[in-house]
Coordinates of C-alpha atoms in Angstrom, one line a residue:
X1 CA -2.7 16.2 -4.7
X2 CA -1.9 13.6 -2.3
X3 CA -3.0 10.2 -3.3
X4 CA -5.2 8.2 -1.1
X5 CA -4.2 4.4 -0.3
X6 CA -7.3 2.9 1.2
X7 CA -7.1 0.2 3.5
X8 CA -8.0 -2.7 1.1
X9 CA -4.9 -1.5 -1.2
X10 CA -2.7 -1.8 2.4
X11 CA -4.7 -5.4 2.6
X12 CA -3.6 -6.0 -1.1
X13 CA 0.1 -5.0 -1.0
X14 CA 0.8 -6.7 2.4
X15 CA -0.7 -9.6 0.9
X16 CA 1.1 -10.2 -1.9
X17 CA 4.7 -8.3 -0.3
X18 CA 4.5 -10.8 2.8
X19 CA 4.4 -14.0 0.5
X20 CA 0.5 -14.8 2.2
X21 CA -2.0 -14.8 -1.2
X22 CA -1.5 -18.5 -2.9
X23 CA 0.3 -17.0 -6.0
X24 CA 3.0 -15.1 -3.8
X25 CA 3.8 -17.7 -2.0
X26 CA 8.3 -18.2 -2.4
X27 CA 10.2 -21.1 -3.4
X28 CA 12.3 -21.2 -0.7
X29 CA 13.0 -19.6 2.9
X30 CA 15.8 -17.3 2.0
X31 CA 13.0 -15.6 -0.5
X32 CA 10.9 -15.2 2.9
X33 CA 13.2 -13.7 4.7
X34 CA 13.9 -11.1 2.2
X35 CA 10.3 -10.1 1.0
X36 CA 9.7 -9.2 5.1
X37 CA 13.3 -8.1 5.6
X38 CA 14.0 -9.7 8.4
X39 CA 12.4 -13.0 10.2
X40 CA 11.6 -13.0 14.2
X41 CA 13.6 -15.2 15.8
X42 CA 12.7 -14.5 19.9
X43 CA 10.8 -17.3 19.8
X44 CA 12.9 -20.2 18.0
X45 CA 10.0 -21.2 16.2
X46 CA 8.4 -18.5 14.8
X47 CA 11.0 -18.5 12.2
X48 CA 10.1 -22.2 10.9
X49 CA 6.3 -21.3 11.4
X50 CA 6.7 -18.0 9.7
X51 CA 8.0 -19.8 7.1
X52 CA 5.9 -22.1 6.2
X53 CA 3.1 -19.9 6.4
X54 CA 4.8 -18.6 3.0
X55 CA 6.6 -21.9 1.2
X56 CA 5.2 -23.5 -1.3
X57 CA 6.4 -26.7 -0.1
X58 CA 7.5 -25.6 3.7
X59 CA 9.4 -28.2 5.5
X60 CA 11.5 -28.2 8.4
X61 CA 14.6 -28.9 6.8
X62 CA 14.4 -26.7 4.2
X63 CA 14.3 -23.9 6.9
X64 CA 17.4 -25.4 8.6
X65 CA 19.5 -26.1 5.7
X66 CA 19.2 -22.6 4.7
X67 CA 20.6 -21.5 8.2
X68 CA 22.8 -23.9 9.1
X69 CA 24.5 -25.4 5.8
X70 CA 24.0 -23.4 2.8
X71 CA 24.3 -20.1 5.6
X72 CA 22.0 -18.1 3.3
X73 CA 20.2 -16.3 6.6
X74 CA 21.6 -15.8 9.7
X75 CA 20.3 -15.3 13.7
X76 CA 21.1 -11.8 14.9
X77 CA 20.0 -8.8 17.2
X78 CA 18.4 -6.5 15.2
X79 CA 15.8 -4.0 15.6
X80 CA 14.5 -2.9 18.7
X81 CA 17.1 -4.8 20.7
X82 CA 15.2 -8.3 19.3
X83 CA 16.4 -11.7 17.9
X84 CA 15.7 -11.9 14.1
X85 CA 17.0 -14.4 11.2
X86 CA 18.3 -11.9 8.3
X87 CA 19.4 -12.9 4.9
X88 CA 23.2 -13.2 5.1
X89 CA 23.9 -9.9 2.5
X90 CA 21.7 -7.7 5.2
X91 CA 23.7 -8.6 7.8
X92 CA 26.1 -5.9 7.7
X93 CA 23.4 -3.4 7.1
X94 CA 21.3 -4.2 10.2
X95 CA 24.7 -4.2 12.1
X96 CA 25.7 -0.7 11.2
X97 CA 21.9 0.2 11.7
X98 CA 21.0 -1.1 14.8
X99 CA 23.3 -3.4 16.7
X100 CA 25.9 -1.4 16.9
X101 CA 24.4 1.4 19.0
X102 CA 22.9 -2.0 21.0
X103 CA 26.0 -3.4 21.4
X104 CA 27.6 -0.3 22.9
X105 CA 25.0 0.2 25.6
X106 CA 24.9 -3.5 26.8
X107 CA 28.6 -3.1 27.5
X108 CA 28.3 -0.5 29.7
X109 CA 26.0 -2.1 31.2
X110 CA 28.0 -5.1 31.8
X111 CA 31.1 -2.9 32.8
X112 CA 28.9 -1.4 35.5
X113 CA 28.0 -4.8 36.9
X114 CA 31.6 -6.1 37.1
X115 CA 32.4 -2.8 39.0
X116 CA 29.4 -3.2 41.2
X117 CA 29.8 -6.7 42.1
X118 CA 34.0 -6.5 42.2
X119 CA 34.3 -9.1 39.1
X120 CA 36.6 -6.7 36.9
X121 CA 37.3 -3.6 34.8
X122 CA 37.5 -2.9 31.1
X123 CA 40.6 -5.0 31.0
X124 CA 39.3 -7.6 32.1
X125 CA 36.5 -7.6 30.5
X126 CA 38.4 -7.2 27.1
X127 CA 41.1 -10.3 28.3
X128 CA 37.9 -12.6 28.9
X129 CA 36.5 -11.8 25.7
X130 CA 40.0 -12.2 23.6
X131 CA 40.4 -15.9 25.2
X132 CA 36.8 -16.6 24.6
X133 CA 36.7 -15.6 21.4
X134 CA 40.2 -17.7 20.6
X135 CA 38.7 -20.5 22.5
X136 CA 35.9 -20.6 19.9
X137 CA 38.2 -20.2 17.2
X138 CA 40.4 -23.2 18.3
X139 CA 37.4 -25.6 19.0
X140 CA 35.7 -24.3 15.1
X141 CA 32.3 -24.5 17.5
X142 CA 31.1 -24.5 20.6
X143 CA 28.5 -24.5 23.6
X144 CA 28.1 -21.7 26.3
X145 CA 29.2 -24.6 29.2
X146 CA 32.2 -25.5 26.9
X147 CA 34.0 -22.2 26.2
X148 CA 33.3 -21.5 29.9
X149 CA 35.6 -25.0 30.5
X150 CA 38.4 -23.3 28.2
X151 CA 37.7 -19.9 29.9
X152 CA 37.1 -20.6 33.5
X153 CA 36.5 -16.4 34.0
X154 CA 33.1 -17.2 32.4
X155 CA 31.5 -18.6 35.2
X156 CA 32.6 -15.1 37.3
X157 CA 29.1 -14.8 39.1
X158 CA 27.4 -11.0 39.6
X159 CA 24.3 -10.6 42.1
X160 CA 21.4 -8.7 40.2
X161 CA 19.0 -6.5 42.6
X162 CA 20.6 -7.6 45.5
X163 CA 18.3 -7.6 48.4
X164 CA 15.3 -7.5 46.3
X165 CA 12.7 -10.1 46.6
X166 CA 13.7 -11.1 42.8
X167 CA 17.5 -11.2 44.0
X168 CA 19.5 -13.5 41.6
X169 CA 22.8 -14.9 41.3
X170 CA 24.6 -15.4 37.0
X171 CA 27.4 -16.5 35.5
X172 CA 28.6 -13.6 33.1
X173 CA 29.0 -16.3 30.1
X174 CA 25.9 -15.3 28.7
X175 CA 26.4 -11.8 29.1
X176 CA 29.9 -12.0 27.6
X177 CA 28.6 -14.1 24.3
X178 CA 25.9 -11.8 24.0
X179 CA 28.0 -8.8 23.9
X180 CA 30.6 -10.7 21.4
X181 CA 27.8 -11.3 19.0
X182 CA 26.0 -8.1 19.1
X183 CA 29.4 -6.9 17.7
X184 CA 29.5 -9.5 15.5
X185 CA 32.5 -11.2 16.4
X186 CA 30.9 -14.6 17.2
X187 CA 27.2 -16.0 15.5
X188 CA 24.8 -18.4 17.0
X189 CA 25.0 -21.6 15.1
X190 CA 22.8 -25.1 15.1
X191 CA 20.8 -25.7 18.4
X192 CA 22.3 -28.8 20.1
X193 CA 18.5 -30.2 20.3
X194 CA 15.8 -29.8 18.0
X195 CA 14.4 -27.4 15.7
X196 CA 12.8 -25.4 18.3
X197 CA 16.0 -25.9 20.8
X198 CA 17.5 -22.6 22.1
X199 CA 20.5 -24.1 23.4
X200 CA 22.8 -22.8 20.0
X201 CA 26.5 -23.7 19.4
X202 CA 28.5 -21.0 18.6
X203 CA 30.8 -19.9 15.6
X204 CA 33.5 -17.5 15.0
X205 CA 31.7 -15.0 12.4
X206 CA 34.9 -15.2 9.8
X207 CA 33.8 -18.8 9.9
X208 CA 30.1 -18.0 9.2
X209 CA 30.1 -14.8 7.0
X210 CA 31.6 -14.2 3.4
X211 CA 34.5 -12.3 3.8
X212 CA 33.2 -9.9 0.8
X213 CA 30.7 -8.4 2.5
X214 CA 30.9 -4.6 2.8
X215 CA 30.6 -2.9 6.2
X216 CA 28.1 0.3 5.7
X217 CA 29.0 3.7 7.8
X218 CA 25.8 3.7 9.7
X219 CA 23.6 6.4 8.1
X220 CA 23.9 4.7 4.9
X221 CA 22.7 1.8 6.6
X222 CA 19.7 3.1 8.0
X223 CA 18.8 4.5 4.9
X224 CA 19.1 0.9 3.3
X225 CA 17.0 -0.7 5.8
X226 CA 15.0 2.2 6.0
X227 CA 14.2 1.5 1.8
X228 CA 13.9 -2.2 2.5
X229 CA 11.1 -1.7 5.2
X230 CA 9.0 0.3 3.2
X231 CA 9.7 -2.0 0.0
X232 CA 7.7 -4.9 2.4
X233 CA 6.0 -2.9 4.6
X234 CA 5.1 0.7 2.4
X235 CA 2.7 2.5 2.8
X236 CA 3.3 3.5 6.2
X237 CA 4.0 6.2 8.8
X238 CA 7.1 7.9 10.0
X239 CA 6.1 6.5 13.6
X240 CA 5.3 3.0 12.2
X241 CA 9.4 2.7 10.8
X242 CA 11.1 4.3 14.1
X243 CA 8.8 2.0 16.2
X244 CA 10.1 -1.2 14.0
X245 CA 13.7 0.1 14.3
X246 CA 14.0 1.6 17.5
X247 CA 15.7 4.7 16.1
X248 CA 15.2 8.1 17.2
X249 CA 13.1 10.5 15.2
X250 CA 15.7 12.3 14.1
X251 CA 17.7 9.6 12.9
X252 CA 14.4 7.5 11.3
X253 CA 14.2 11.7 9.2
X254 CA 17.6 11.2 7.7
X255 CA 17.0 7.7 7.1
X256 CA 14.1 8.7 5.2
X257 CA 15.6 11.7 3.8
X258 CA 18.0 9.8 1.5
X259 CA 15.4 8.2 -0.1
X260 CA 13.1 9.5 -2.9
X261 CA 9.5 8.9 -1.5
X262 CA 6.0 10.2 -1.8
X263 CA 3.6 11.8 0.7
X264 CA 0.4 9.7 0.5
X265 CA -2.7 9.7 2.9
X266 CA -3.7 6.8 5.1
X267 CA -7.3 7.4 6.1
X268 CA -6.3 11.0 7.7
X269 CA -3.1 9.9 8.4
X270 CA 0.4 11.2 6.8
X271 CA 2.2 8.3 5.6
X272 CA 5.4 7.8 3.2
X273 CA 5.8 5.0 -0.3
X274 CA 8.8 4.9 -2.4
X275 CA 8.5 6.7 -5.0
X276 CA 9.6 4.1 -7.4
X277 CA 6.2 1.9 -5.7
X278 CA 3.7 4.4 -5.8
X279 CA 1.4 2.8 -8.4
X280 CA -2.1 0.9 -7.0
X281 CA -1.7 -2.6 -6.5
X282 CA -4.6 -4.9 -8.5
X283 CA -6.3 -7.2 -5.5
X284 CA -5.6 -10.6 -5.3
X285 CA -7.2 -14.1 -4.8
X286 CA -9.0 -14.8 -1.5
X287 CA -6.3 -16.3 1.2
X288 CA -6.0 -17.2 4.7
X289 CA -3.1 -18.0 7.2
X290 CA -2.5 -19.3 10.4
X291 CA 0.8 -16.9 11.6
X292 CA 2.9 -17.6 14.4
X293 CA 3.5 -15.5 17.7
X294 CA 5.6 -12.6 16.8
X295 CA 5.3 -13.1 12.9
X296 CA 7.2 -10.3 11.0
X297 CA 3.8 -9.1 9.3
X298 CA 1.7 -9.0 12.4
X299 CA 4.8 -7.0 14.2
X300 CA 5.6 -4.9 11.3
X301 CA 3.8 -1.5 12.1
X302 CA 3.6 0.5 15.5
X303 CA -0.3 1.1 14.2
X304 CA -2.0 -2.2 13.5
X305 CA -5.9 -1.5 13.5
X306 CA -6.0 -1.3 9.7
X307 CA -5.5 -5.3 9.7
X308 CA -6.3 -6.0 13.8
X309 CA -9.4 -4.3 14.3
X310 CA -10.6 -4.5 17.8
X311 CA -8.6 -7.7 18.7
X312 CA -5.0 -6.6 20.4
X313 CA -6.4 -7.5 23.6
X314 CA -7.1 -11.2 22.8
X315 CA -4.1 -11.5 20.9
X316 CA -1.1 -9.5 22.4
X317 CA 0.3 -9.9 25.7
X318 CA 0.6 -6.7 28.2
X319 CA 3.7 -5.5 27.1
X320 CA 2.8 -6.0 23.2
X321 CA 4.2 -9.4 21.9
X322 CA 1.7 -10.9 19.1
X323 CA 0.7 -14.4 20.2
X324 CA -0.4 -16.7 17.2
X325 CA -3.0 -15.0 14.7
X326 CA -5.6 -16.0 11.9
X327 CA -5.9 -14.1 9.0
X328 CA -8.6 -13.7 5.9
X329 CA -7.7 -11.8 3.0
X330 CA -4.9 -8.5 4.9
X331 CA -6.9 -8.9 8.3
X332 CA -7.2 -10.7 11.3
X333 CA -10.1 -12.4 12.4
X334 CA -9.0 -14.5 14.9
X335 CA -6.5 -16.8 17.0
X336 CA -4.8 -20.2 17.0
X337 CA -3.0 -22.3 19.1
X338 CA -2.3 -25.6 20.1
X339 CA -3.6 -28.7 22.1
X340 CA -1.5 -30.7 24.2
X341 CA -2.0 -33.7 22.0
X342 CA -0.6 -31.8 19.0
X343 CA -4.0 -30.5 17.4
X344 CA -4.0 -26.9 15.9
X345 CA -7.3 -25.2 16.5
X346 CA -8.5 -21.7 16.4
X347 CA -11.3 -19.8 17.3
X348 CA -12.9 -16.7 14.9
X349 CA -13.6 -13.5 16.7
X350 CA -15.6 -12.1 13.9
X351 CA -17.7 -13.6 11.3
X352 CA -16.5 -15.1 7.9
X353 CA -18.2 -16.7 5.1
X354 CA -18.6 -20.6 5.3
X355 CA -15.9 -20.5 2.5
X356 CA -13.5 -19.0 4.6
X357 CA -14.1 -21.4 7.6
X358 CA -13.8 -24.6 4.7
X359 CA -10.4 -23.0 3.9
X360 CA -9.1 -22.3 7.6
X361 CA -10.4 -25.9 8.7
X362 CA -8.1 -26.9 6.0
X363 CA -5.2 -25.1 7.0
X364 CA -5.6 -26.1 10.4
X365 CA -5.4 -29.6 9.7
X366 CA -2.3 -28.9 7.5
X367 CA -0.8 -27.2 10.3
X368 CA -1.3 -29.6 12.6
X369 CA -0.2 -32.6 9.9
X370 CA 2.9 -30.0 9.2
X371 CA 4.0 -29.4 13.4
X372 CA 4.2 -34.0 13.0
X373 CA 3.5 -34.0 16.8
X374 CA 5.7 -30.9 18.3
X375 CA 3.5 -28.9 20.2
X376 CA 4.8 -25.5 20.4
X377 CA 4.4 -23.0 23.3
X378 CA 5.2 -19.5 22.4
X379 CA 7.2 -17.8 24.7
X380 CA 5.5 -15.0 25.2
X381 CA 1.5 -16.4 26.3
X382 CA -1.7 -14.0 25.4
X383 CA -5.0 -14.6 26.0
X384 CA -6.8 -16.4 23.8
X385 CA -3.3 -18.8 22.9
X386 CA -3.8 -19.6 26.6
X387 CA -7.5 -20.3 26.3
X388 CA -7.2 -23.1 23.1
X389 CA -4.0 -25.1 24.8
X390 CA -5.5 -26.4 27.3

């Protein structure tokens, strides 16, 4: 028979998988980052936030000295064509994966636009980048403006939807260091400001990566990723891992295929486990969480209303980007976000016991004691985010 995992075993597993019940929480980031795979990185903050969320002692620095001088995690494009921080050893896998196929596209693309606007062909696409990329290996590391000094073809400009009302005018820098480091010939290093700066310095990758690590042909890698998801993120659906990758169904089949998992039953719905995982999972202590926009665990399934309930309109933009969330023991109940003097503060959209409340007051106040006066702004605004900032 096919074995039946209820929604409070989901609750339970993702609780204690996603580092969110007190005695799950990791000792340091780079333990995060593996338990959910990958960490979003969008929004330059959610990483920090997502975090802390899960440290037992969760400052800042810890967070950047695990990107940006021990270089155990790294910033990437990943999945679904998205910024995420990845644990240096699953670099190559998500690569071979995902990027790859990303990174082929967006050159295209690029070539188009240089043959549209008259900036260049192939070759000179392919001469930019080589003298870009030696740029950045002779200055070690460098800003966007700077490599554009050393290579002045950077600042080539292309007019996007000309005529339009929306008409604009770019330099192709940023479209050239994008396309170098979804190949994964240059990496986006420290931000020259602060912690939630977007304005990174880049690095050659032979500079950033240990040379060991294997390159994967690519169905092996998406059968890798395709075991790590469902490690974290198990039981789920077929849909729930080619939403979170962006594969095709016919490649997130294969994926799957090379694996050795078990059909189980979510409430009338087909879903997959590892087989190696299928045991029940005992139900730990009570826990709550404030979780940043885009957090890993509210953006981990295509199918959410097992832990969202009725909420996705208060709590998701139009086009699907979680805004900040408060949990309560695997669900959500409610929303957070931030005053202009600093002050976390939330708002319940269902009822909870005065115990619960006690315990999010709390962690608001920790939140707010933890964010020492930067007041974040996620980039992506929802409803009820909007509502509390002001």
């Amino acid at each position: 028979m096919v074995r039946r995992v209820t929604v409070a075993e989901r609750r339970a597993r993702l609780a204690v998988r996603h580092r969110l019940a007190p005695g799950a929480h990791a000792p340091e980031p780079v333990a995060v980052a593996r338990a959910l795979v990958a960490l979003h990185a969008t929004d330059p903050a959610t990483v920090f936030l997502s975090a802390a969320a899960r440290l037992r002692e969760p400052p800042v620095a810890a967070v950047e000295e695990a990107l940006y001088e021990r270089r155990m995690l790294i910033r990437m494009l990943g999945m679904r064509r998205t910024m995420f921080v990845v644990p240096v050893e699953l670099a190559p896998v998500v690569q071979a994966a995902c990027t790859d196929a990303i990174a082929a596209v967006e050159r295209r693309r690029l070539l188009q636009d240089l043959a549209r606007c008259g900036v260049g062909d192939e070759a000179w696409l392919a001469e930019v980048e080589e003298a870009t990329v030696a740029a950045l290996v002779k200055r070690g590391t460098a800003t966007a403006a700077q490599l554009a000094e050393d290579e002045p073809r950077l600042r080539s400009q292309l007019v996007m939807a000309e005529g339009k009302s929306y008409q604009a005018v770019t330099n192709v820098t940023g479209r050239v260091l994008f396309g170098l480091s979804a190949r994964g010939r240059i990496v986006r290093g420290r931000p020259g400001g602060t912690w939630i700066s977007t304005r990174y310095h880049w690095s050659p990758a032979e500079r950033w990566l240990p040379p060991e690590l294997p390159a994967p042909a690519a169905a092996a890698a998406r059968t890798d990723l395709a075991r790590r998801w469902l490690a974290a993120y198990g039981p789920a659906t077929v849909a729930d891992l080619k939403w979170w990758t962006s594969w095709t169904m016919t490649a997130t089949r294969a994926a799957l295929a090379g694996l050795e998992t078990v059909a189980v039953d979510l409430d009338g719905q087909p879903g997959v486990l590892l087989a190696e995982d299928a045991e029940p999972v005992p139900e730990p202590e009570p826990w709550v969480a404030l979780l940043p926009a885009l957090d890993p665990t509210v953006m981990g399934w295509a199918a959410r209303e097992w832990f969202l309930g009725p909420h996705g309109p208060a709590l998701f933009d139009r086009t699907g980007n979680a805004g900040p969330t408060v949990w309560c023991d695997g669900r959500v109940v409610g929303g957070w976000g931030q005053r202009p003097d600093g002050r976390v503060v939330y708002r319940l959209l269902e009822q909870v016991s005065a115990r619960t409340r006690a315990a999010l007051d709390e962690a608001a106040g920790r939140r707010t004691e933890w964010l020492a006066g930067a007041v974040i702004t996620p980039r992506f605004r929802t409803p009820l985010e909007r509502e509390l900032s002001t």
